[in-house]
PDB file of C-alpha atoms in Angstrom:
ATOM      1  CA  MET O   1      81.322 155.021  43.630  1.00  0.00           C
ATOM      2  CA  ASP O   2      82.550 157.223  40.756  1.00  0.00           C
ATOM      3  CA  GLY O   3      85.773 159.242  40.992  1.00  0.00           C
ATOM      4  CA  GLY O   4      86.932 157.687  44.223  1.00  0.00           C
ATOM      5  CA  VAL O   5      84.142 159.323  46.210  1.00  0.00           C
ATOM      6  CA  ARG O   6      83.663 157.518  49.522  1.00  0.00           C
ATOM      7  CA  ALA O   7      80.491 157.008  51.499  1.00  0.00           C
ATOM      8  CA  LEU O   8      79.758 159.700  54.046  1.00  0.00           C
ATOM      9  CA  SER O   9      79.778 158.867  57.708  1.00  0.00           C
ATOM     10  CA  PRO O  10      76.265 158.224  59.045  1.00  0.00           C
ATOM     11  CA  GLY O  11      76.803 161.265  61.277  1.00  0.00           C
ATOM     12  CA  LEU O  12      77.075 163.668  58.325  1.00  0.00           C
ATOM     13  CA  PRO O  13      73.985 163.498  56.102  1.00  0.00           C
ATOM     14  CA  ALA O  14      73.094 167.068  57.043  1.00  0.00           C
ATOM     15  CA  VAL O  15      76.245 168.552  55.479  1.00  0.00           C
ATOM     16  CA  ALA O  16      74.594 168.542  52.072  1.00  0.00           C
ATOM     17  CA  ALA O  17      71.575 170.357  53.521  1.00  0.00           C
ATOM     18  CA  ILE O  18      73.537 173.384  54.776  1.00  0.00           C
ATOM     19  CA  GLU O  19      72.273 176.607  53.196  1.00  0.00           C
ATOM     20  CA  TRP O  20      75.530 178.462  52.721  1.00  0.00           C
ATOM     21  CA  ALA O  21      73.791 181.685  51.678  1.00  0.00           C
ATOM     22  CA  ALA O  22      72.412 182.090  55.229  1.00  0.00           C
ATOM     23  CA  PRO O  23      73.738 185.394  56.656  1.00  0.00           C
ATOM     24  CA  TRP O  24      75.151 183.785  59.812  1.00  0.00           C
ATOM     25  CA  LEU O  25      77.413 181.625  57.644  1.00  0.00           C
ATOM     26  CA  ALA O  26      79.034 184.537  55.809  1.00  0.00           C
ATOM     27  CA  PRO O  27      82.409 184.233  57.647  1.00  0.00           C
ATOM     28  CA  TYR O  28      82.464 180.492  56.989  1.00  0.00           C
ATOM     29  CA  ARG O  29      81.003 180.094  53.517  1.00  0.00           C
ATOM     30  CA  ASP O  30      84.112 179.817  51.330  1.00  0.00           C
ATOM     31  CA  PRO O  31      86.064 177.365  53.513  1.00  0.00           C
ATOM     32  CA  GLY O  32      82.848 175.626  54.530  1.00  0.00           C
ATOM     33  CA  GLU O  33      81.808 174.808  51.007  1.00  0.00           C
ATOM     34  CA  ALA O  34      85.323 173.589  50.217  1.00  0.00           C
ATOM     35  CA  VAL O  35      85.448 171.362  53.311  1.00  0.00           C
ATOM     36  CA  ALA O  36      81.951 170.031  52.613  1.00  0.00           C
ATOM     37  CA  ARG O  37      83.054 169.012  49.110  1.00  0.00           C
ATOM     38  CA  ALA O  38      86.229 167.431  50.462  1.00  0.00           C
ATOM     39  CA  ILE O  39      84.298 165.302  52.960  1.00  0.00           C
ATOM     40  CA  ALA O  40      82.765 163.368  50.070  1.00  0.00           C
ATOM     41  CA  HIS O  41      86.273 162.378  48.969  1.00  0.00           C
ATOM     42  CA  SER O  42      88.130 162.045  52.273  1.00  0.00           C
ATOM     43  CA  GLY O  43      85.334 160.298  54.145  1.00  0.00           C
ATOM     44  CA  THR O  44      86.148 162.072  57.441  1.00  0.00           C
ATOM     45  CA  VAL O  45      85.673 165.576  58.761  1.00  0.00           C
ATOM     46  CA  ALA O  46      89.211 165.583  60.198  1.00  0.00           C
ATOM     47  CA  ALA O  47      90.845 164.813  56.845  1.00  0.00           C
ATOM     48  CA  ALA O  48      88.738 167.364  54.980  1.00  0.00           C
ATOM     49  CA  LEU O  49      89.556 170.101  57.490  1.00  0.00           C
ATOM     50  CA  GLN O  50      93.224 169.140  57.511  1.00  0.00           C
ATOM     51  CA  ASP O  51      93.396 169.596  53.739  1.00  0.00           C
ATOM     52  CA  SER O  52      91.985 173.130  54.044  1.00  0.00           C
ATOM     53  CA  LYS O  53      93.828 174.507  57.055  1.00  0.00           C
ATOM     54  CA  PRO O  54      96.575 177.158  57.016  1.00  0.00           C
ATOM     55  CA  PRO O  55      99.756 176.610  59.085  1.00  0.00           C
ATOM     56  CA  ALA O  56      98.453 178.792  61.941  1.00  0.00           C
ATOM     57  CA  VAL O  57      95.656 176.320  62.682  1.00  0.00           C
ATOM     58  CA  PRO O  58      96.356 173.122  64.679  1.00  0.00           C
ATOM     59  CA  ASP O  59      96.176 169.793  62.899  1.00  0.00           C
ATOM     60  CA  PHE O  60      92.829 168.017  62.783  1.00  0.00           C
ATOM     61  CA  VAL O  61      92.924 164.361  63.803  1.00  0.00           C
ATOM     62  CA  THR O  62      90.262 161.725  64.259  1.00  0.00           C
ATOM     63  CA  GLN O  63      88.608 161.349  67.647  1.00  0.00           C
ATOM     64  CA  ASP O  64      90.466 158.130  68.466  1.00  0.00           C
ATOM     65  CA  ALA O  65      93.659 160.208  68.829  1.00  0.00           C
ATOM     66  CA  LEU O  66      92.275 161.537  72.136  1.00  0.00           C
ATOM     67  CA  PRO O  67      93.462 159.153  74.888  1.00  0.00           C
ATOM     68  CA  GLU O  68      90.808 157.869  77.241  1.00  0.00           C
ATOM     69  CA  GLY O  69      90.569 160.066  80.305  1.00  0.00           C
ATOM     70  CA  GLN O  70      92.492 162.952  78.731  1.00  0.00           C
ATOM     71  CA  ALA O  71      90.828 166.371  78.937  1.00  0.00           C
ATOM     72  CA  TYR O  72      89.967 167.554  75.417  1.00  0.00           C
ATOM     73  CA  GLU O  73      91.230 171.145  75.819  1.00  0.00           C
ATOM     74  CA  ALA O  74      94.418 170.040  77.590  1.00  0.00           C
ATOM     75  CA  HIS O  75      95.099 167.579  74.783  1.00  0.00           C
ATOM     76  CA  ILE O  76      94.713 170.289  72.121  1.00  0.00           C
ATOM     77  CA  PHE O  77      97.074 172.575  74.028  1.00  0.00           C
ATOM     78  CA  ARG O  78      99.688 169.847  74.598  1.00  0.00           C
ATOM     79  CA  THR O  79      99.678 168.254  71.141  1.00  0.00           C
ATOM     80  CA  ARG O  80      98.469 171.132  68.937  1.00  0.00           C
ATOM     81  CA  THR O  81      95.968 168.754  67.406  1.00  0.00           C
ATOM     82  CA  VAL O  82      92.158 168.912  67.463  1.00  0.00           C
ATOM     83  CA  PRO O  83      90.383 165.541  67.870  1.00  0.00           C
ATOM     84  CA  THR O  84      87.440 165.648  65.480  1.00  0.00           C
ATOM     85  CA  ARG O  85      84.369 163.447  65.176  1.00  0.00           C
ATOM     86  CA  ASP O  86      82.347 162.855  62.037  1.00  0.00           C
ATOM     87  CA  ASN O  87      79.400 165.042  62.936  1.00  0.00           C
ATOM     88  CA  LEU O  88      78.085 168.540  62.282  1.00  0.00           C
ATOM     89  CA  HIS O  89      79.160 169.785  65.699  1.00  0.00           C
ATOM     90  CA  ASP O  90      82.839 169.123  65.041  1.00  0.00           C
ATOM     91  CA  PHE O  91      82.497 170.178  61.393  1.00  0.00           C
ATOM     92  CA  PHE O  92      81.463 173.656  62.525  1.00  0.00           C
ATOM     93  CA  ASN O  93      84.069 173.661  65.288  1.00  0.00           C
ATOM     94  CA  GLY O  94      86.684 173.139  62.596  1.00  0.00           C
ATOM     95  CA  LEU O  95      85.287 175.953  60.461  1.00  0.00           C
ATOM     96  CA  VAL O  96      85.524 178.339  63.411  1.00  0.00           C
ATOM     97  CA  TRP O  97      89.159 177.309  63.851  1.00  0.00           C
ATOM     98  CA  LEU O  98      89.750 178.182  60.193  1.00  0.00           C
ATOM     99  CA  ALA O  99      87.998 181.561  60.438  1.00  0.00           C
ATOM    100  CA  PHE O 100      89.107 182.672  63.939  1.00  0.00           C
ATOM    101  CA  PRO O 101      92.366 180.833  64.719  1.00  0.00           C
ATOM    102  CA  GLU O 102      93.749 183.381  67.196  1.00  0.00           C
ATOM    103  CA  THR O 103      90.514 183.558  69.173  1.00  0.00           C
ATOM    104  CA  LYS O 104      90.165 179.771  69.284  1.00  0.00           C
ATOM    105  CA  ARG O 105      93.793 179.436  70.351  1.00  0.00           C
ATOM    106  CA  ARG O 106      93.268 182.008  73.111  1.00  0.00           C
ATOM    107  CA  LEU O 107      90.204 180.148  74.383  1.00  0.00           C
ATOM    108  CA  ASN O 108      92.192 176.913  74.389  1.00  0.00           C
ATOM    109  CA  GLU O 109      95.115 178.509  76.249  1.00  0.00           C
ATOM    110  CA  LEU O 110      92.785 179.797  78.965  1.00  0.00           C
ATOM    111  CA  GLN O 111      90.994 176.451  79.259  1.00  0.00           C
ATOM    112  CA  ALA O 112      94.256 174.539  79.482  1.00  0.00           C
ATOM    113  CA  ALA O 113      95.661 176.916  82.104  1.00  0.00           C
ATOM    114  CA  GLU O 114      92.571 176.433  84.278  1.00  0.00           C
ATOM    115  CA  ILE O 115      92.752 172.658  83.898  1.00  0.00           C
ATOM    116  CA  ALA O 116      96.429 172.732  84.891  1.00  0.00           C
ATOM    117  CA  ARG O 117      95.603 174.916  87.893  1.00  0.00           C
ATOM    118  CA  ALA O 118      92.476 173.210  89.206  1.00  0.00           C
ATOM    119  CA  GLY O 119      92.193 169.906  87.382  1.00  0.00           C
ATOM    120  CA  VAL O 120      88.959 168.538  85.951  1.00  0.00           C
ATOM    121  CA  GLY O 121      86.199 168.295  88.515  1.00  0.00           C
ATOM    122  CA  ALA O 122      82.453 167.809  88.624  1.00  0.00           C
ATOM    123  CA  THR O 123      82.011 171.456  87.624  1.00  0.00           C
ATOM    124  CA  ARG O 124      84.144 173.629  85.361  1.00  0.00           C
ATOM    125  CA  GLY O 125      84.291 176.693  87.568  1.00  0.00           C
ATOM    126  CA  PRO O 126      83.207 180.207  86.531  1.00  0.00           C
ATOM    127  CA  LEU O 127      85.995 180.925  84.029  1.00  0.00           C
ATOM    128  CA  ARG O 128      85.910 177.600  82.190  1.00  0.00           C
ATOM    129  CA  ASP O 129      82.123 177.693  82.212  1.00  0.00           C
ATOM    130  CA  ALA O 130      82.101 181.121  80.549  1.00  0.00           C
ATOM    131  CA  LEU O 131      84.781 180.152  78.027  1.00  0.00           C
ATOM    132  CA  THR O 132      82.813 177.051  77.074  1.00  0.00           C
ATOM    133  CA  LEU O 133      79.587 179.031  76.764  1.00  0.00           C
ATOM    134  CA  PHE O 134      81.211 181.486  74.353  1.00  0.00           C
ATOM    135  CA  ASP O 135      82.961 178.715  72.413  1.00  0.00           C
ATOM    136  CA  GLU O 136      79.730 176.772  71.976  1.00  0.00           C
ATOM    137  CA  ASN O 137      77.076 179.476  71.768  1.00  0.00           C
ATOM    138  CA  GLY O 138      78.769 182.852  71.543  1.00  0.00           C
ATOM    139  CA  ALA O 139      78.492 185.747  69.123  1.00  0.00           C
ATOM    140  CA  VAL O 140      80.129 189.126  68.674  1.00  0.00           C
ATOM    141  CA  LEU O 141      78.228 192.274  67.787  1.00  0.00           C
ATOM    142  CA  ASP O 142      79.647 195.381  66.141  1.00  0.00           C
ATOM    143  CA  ALA O 143      76.837 197.945  66.341  1.00  0.00           C
ATOM    144  CA  PRO O 144      75.971 201.570  67.159  1.00  0.00           C
ATOM    145  CA  PRO O 145      75.650 202.368  70.888  1.00  0.00           C
ATOM    146  CA  ALA O 146      71.851 202.692  70.681  1.00  0.00           C
ATOM    147  CA  LEU O 147      71.553 199.046  69.639  1.00  0.00           C
ATOM    148  CA  TRP O 148      73.898 197.943  72.409  1.00  0.00           C
ATOM    149  CA  GLU O 149      71.835 199.824  74.972  1.00  0.00           C
ATOM    150  CA  ALA O 150      68.635 198.175  73.767  1.00  0.00           C
ATOM    151  CA  LEU O 151      70.260 194.718  73.733  1.00  0.00           C
ATOM    152  CA  VAL O 152      71.572 194.960  77.276  1.00  0.00           C
ATOM    153  CA  ALA O 153      68.173 196.238  78.455  1.00  0.00           C
ATOM    154  CA  ARG O 154      66.400 193.488  76.473  1.00  0.00           C
ATOM    155  CA  ASP O 155      64.264 196.216  74.982  1.00  0.00           C
ATOM    156  CA  TRP O 156      63.316 194.158  71.945  1.00  0.00           C
ATOM    157  CA  GLN O 157      60.977 196.752  70.475  1.00  0.00           C
ATOM    158  CA  ALA O 158      63.723 199.363  70.484  1.00  0.00           C
ATOM    159  CA  LEU O 159      66.354 196.890  69.286  1.00  0.00           C
ATOM    160  CA  PHE O 160      64.408 195.466  66.374  1.00  0.00           C
ATOM    161  CA  VAL O 161      61.539 197.850  65.596  1.00  0.00           C
ATOM    162  CA  THR O 162      62.027 201.516  66.498  1.00  0.00           C
ATOM    163  CA  ARG O 163      65.801 201.445  65.919  1.00  0.00           C
ATOM    164  CA  ARG O 164      65.670 198.886  63.128  1.00  0.00           C
ATOM    165  CA  ALA O 165      67.362 201.142  60.574  1.00  0.00           C
ATOM    166  CA  LEU O 166      70.535 201.142  62.684  1.00  0.00           C
ATOM    167  CA  TRP O 167      71.074 197.470  61.844  1.00  0.00           C
ATOM    168  CA  GLY O 168      72.349 198.722  58.502  1.00  0.00           C
ATOM    169  CA  GLN O 169      75.414 199.868  60.464  1.00  0.00           C
ATOM    170  CA  ALA O 170      75.714 196.672  62.504  1.00  0.00           C
ATOM    171  CA  ARG O 171      77.300 193.281  62.044  1.00  0.00           C
ATOM    172  CA  LEU O 172      76.622 190.177  64.115  1.00  0.00           C
ATOM    173  CA  ARG O 173      79.107 187.320  63.869  1.00  0.00           C
ATOM    174  CA  VAL O 174      78.066 183.934  65.222  1.00  0.00           C
ATOM    175  CA  PHE O 175      81.122 182.338  66.815  1.00  0.00           C
ATOM    176  CA  GLY O 176      79.727 179.342  68.697  1.00  0.00           C
ATOM    177  CA  HIS O 177      79.903 176.104  66.746  1.00  0.00           C
ATOM    178  CA  ALA O 178      76.983 174.537  68.624  1.00  0.00           C
ATOM    179  CA  LEU O 179      74.819 177.493  67.641  1.00  0.00           C
ATOM    180  CA  LEU O 180      75.924 177.166  64.010  1.00  0.00           C
ATOM    181  CA  GLU O 181      74.906 173.517  64.185  1.00  0.00           C
ATOM    182  CA  LYS O 182      71.466 174.444  65.553  1.00  0.00           C
ATOM    183  CA  LEU O 183      70.986 176.995  62.767  1.00  0.00           C
ATOM    184  CA  VAL O 184      71.256 174.325  60.078  1.00  0.00           C
ATOM    185  CA  VAL O 185      67.550 173.926  60.869  1.00  0.00           C
ATOM    186  CA  PRO O 186      66.690 177.481  62.034  1.00  0.00           C
ATOM    187  CA  ARG O 187      64.253 177.851  64.901  1.00  0.00           C
ATOM    188  CA  LYS O 188      62.892 181.104  66.249  1.00  0.00           C
ATOM    189  CA  ALA O 189      64.178 180.400  69.745  1.00  0.00           C
ATOM    190  CA  ALA O 190      67.831 180.015  68.681  1.00  0.00           C
ATOM    191  CA  THR O 191      69.684 182.389  70.999  1.00  0.00           C
ATOM    192  CA  ALA O 192      73.284 183.561  71.006  1.00  0.00           C
ATOM    193  CA  HIS O 193      75.229 184.720  74.030  1.00  0.00           C
ATOM    194  CA  VAL O 194      76.630 188.015  72.757  1.00  0.00           C
ATOM    195  CA  LEU O 195      79.941 188.839  74.382  1.00  0.00           C
ATOM    196  CA  LEU O 196      79.979 192.293  75.967  1.00  0.00           C
ATOM    197  CA  LEU O 197      83.482 193.494  75.175  1.00  0.00           C
ATOM    198  CA  PRO O 198      85.593 196.350  76.468  1.00  0.00           C
ATOM    199  CA  ALA O 199      85.752 199.239  74.009  1.00  0.00           C
ATOM    200  CA  ALA O 200      87.973 198.252  71.100  1.00  0.00           C
ATOM    201  CA  GLU O 201      89.711 200.590  68.707  1.00  0.00           C
ATOM    202  CA  GLY O 202      89.052 199.897  65.053  1.00  0.00           C
ATOM    203  CA  PRO O 203      87.426 196.792  63.529  1.00  0.00           C
ATOM    204  CA  LEU O 204      87.023 193.877  65.907  1.00  0.00           C
ATOM    205  CA  GLY O 205      88.747 191.155  63.908  1.00  0.00           C
ATOM    206  CA  ASP O 206      90.178 187.830  65.028  1.00  0.00           C
ATOM    207  CA  ALA O 207      93.347 189.208  66.657  1.00  0.00           C
ATOM    208  CA  ALA O 208      91.520 192.017  68.452  1.00  0.00           C
ATOM    209  CA  LEU O 209      88.859 189.624  69.748  1.00  0.00           C
ATOM    210  CA  ALA O 210      91.527 187.260  71.061  1.00  0.00           C
ATOM    211  CA  ARG O 211      93.178 190.127  72.951  1.00  0.00           C
ATOM    212  CA  CYS O 212      89.851 191.051  74.559  1.00  0.00           C
ATOM    213  CA  LEU O 213      89.390 187.625  76.157  1.00  0.00           C
ATOM    214  CA  MET O 214      90.768 188.494  79.572  1.00  0.00           C
ATOM    215  CA  PRO O 215      90.214 185.920  82.350  1.00  0.00           C
ATOM    216  CA  GLU O 216      88.882 188.357  84.936  1.00  0.00           C
ATOM    217  CA  HIS O 217      86.383 189.735  82.414  1.00  0.00           C
ATOM    218  CA  MET O 218      85.243 186.360  81.083  1.00  0.00           C
ATOM    219  CA  ALA O 219      84.776 184.869  84.543  1.00  0.00           C
ATOM    220  CA  ARG O 220      81.944 187.335  85.123  1.00  0.00           C
ATOM    221  CA  LYS O 221      80.001 185.805  82.193  1.00  0.00           C
ATOM    222  CA  PRO O 222      79.663 189.114  80.330  1.00  0.00           C
ATOM    223  CA  PHE O 223      76.970 187.987  77.903  1.00  0.00           C
ATOM    224  CA  ALA O 224      73.677 189.349  76.637  1.00  0.00           C
ATOM    225  CA  PRO O 225      71.115 186.914  75.153  1.00  0.00           C
ATOM    226  CA  LEU O 226      70.077 187.624  71.578  1.00  0.00           C
ATOM    227  CA  PRO O 227      67.499 185.569  69.601  1.00  0.00           C
ATOM    228  CA  VAL O 228      69.431 185.677  66.341  1.00  0.00           C
ATOM    229  CA  LEU O 229      66.481 185.204  63.993  1.00  0.00           C
ATOM    230  CA  GLY O 230      65.246 188.578  65.203  1.00  0.00           C
ATOM    231  CA  VAL O 231      68.129 190.267  63.363  1.00  0.00           C
ATOM    232  CA  PRO O 232      66.824 192.138  60.299  1.00  0.00           C
ATOM    233  CA  GLY O 233      67.598 190.187  57.155  1.00  0.00           C
ATOM    234  CA  TRP O 234      68.156 186.922  59.028  1.00  0.00           C
ATOM    235  CA  CYS O 235      64.535 185.739  58.825  1.00  0.00           C
ATOM    236  CA  GLY O 236      61.814 186.859  56.420  1.00  0.00           C
ATOM    237  CA  ALA O 237      59.117 186.540  59.073  1.00  0.00           C
ATOM    238  CA  ASN O 238      60.681 189.243  61.254  1.00  0.00           C
ATOM    239  CA  GLU O 239      59.786 191.960  58.730  1.00  0.00           C
ATOM    240  CA  THR O 240      56.486 192.429  60.569  1.00  0.00           C
ATOM    241  CA  PRO O 241      56.672 193.957  64.086  1.00  0.00           C
ATOM    242  CA  ASP O 242      54.385 191.350  65.628  1.00  0.00           C
ATOM    243  CA  TYR O 243      57.151 188.751  65.116  1.00  0.00           C
ATOM    244  CA  TYR O 244      58.661 190.137  68.302  1.00  0.00           C
ATOM    245  CA  ASP O 245      55.455 189.818  70.351  1.00  0.00           C
ATOM    246  CA  ASP O 246      56.492 186.405  71.612  1.00  0.00           C
ATOM    247  CA  PRO O 247      57.496 186.462  75.289  1.00  0.00           C
ATOM    248  CA  LYS O 248      58.749 182.868  75.151  1.00  0.00           C
ATOM    249  CA  VAL O 249      61.529 184.001  72.795  1.00  0.00           C
ATOM    250  CA  PHE O 250      61.878 187.739  73.349  1.00  0.00           C
ATOM    251  CA  ARG O 251      61.858 187.660  77.111  1.00  0.00           C
ATOM    252  CA  PRO O 252      61.875 190.817  79.221  1.00  0.00           C
ATOM    253  CA  ARG O 253      64.734 191.500  81.574  1.00  0.00           C
ATOM    254  CA  SER O 254      63.921 189.944  84.949  1.00  0.00           C
TER     255      SER O 254
END
């Protein structure tokens, strides 16, 4: 191949298909495009991420650095390295590390503490389960109170139709790397678990979010489901109100 470009791993053909202009990728676009370009030269996701990371982010290593039988989160905490496979899932996990290093580190600290306390069993337990859910599928919403009220009530008509103009004052940040992976091929049913946070003063950035991840709060699974393609501007089809008349996606509160 020209210019020393190496063949991509069979697990990464979809990297070239990522639409970086998608609104949910806004926090990840600049590093994401750089890492995607680097993959063509490095041949591995770990090496491409490692070349782009700041000192505050743990080192990215290939998956074979994780010893057999070692818990993934405990290994990250002990070695300050992130075992990384050549697939989209771990590609997006790495991008979240680059964009939200303090939050990812806090999640890892809590996971590792629970593993040290209780070990690794057949089930994760309520705290680890909630931490994993947020890590994989979570999102954070900064919005006016009226939108929060509608979200918690699952009042989709109020959230997306009658109070639609308020979304101009809102910002939804997708945090979960599994959800980012799913959104490479967007489907209407793609749903985030929006973290219901204690009131925060000022903008909810990385450091503030990390401070809000308190074990006793997270163990209660404080999430509200949100079909993300219902967000105004995130899908052209949702410009008509009947987009939300789909009970399989926009489910009422039970």
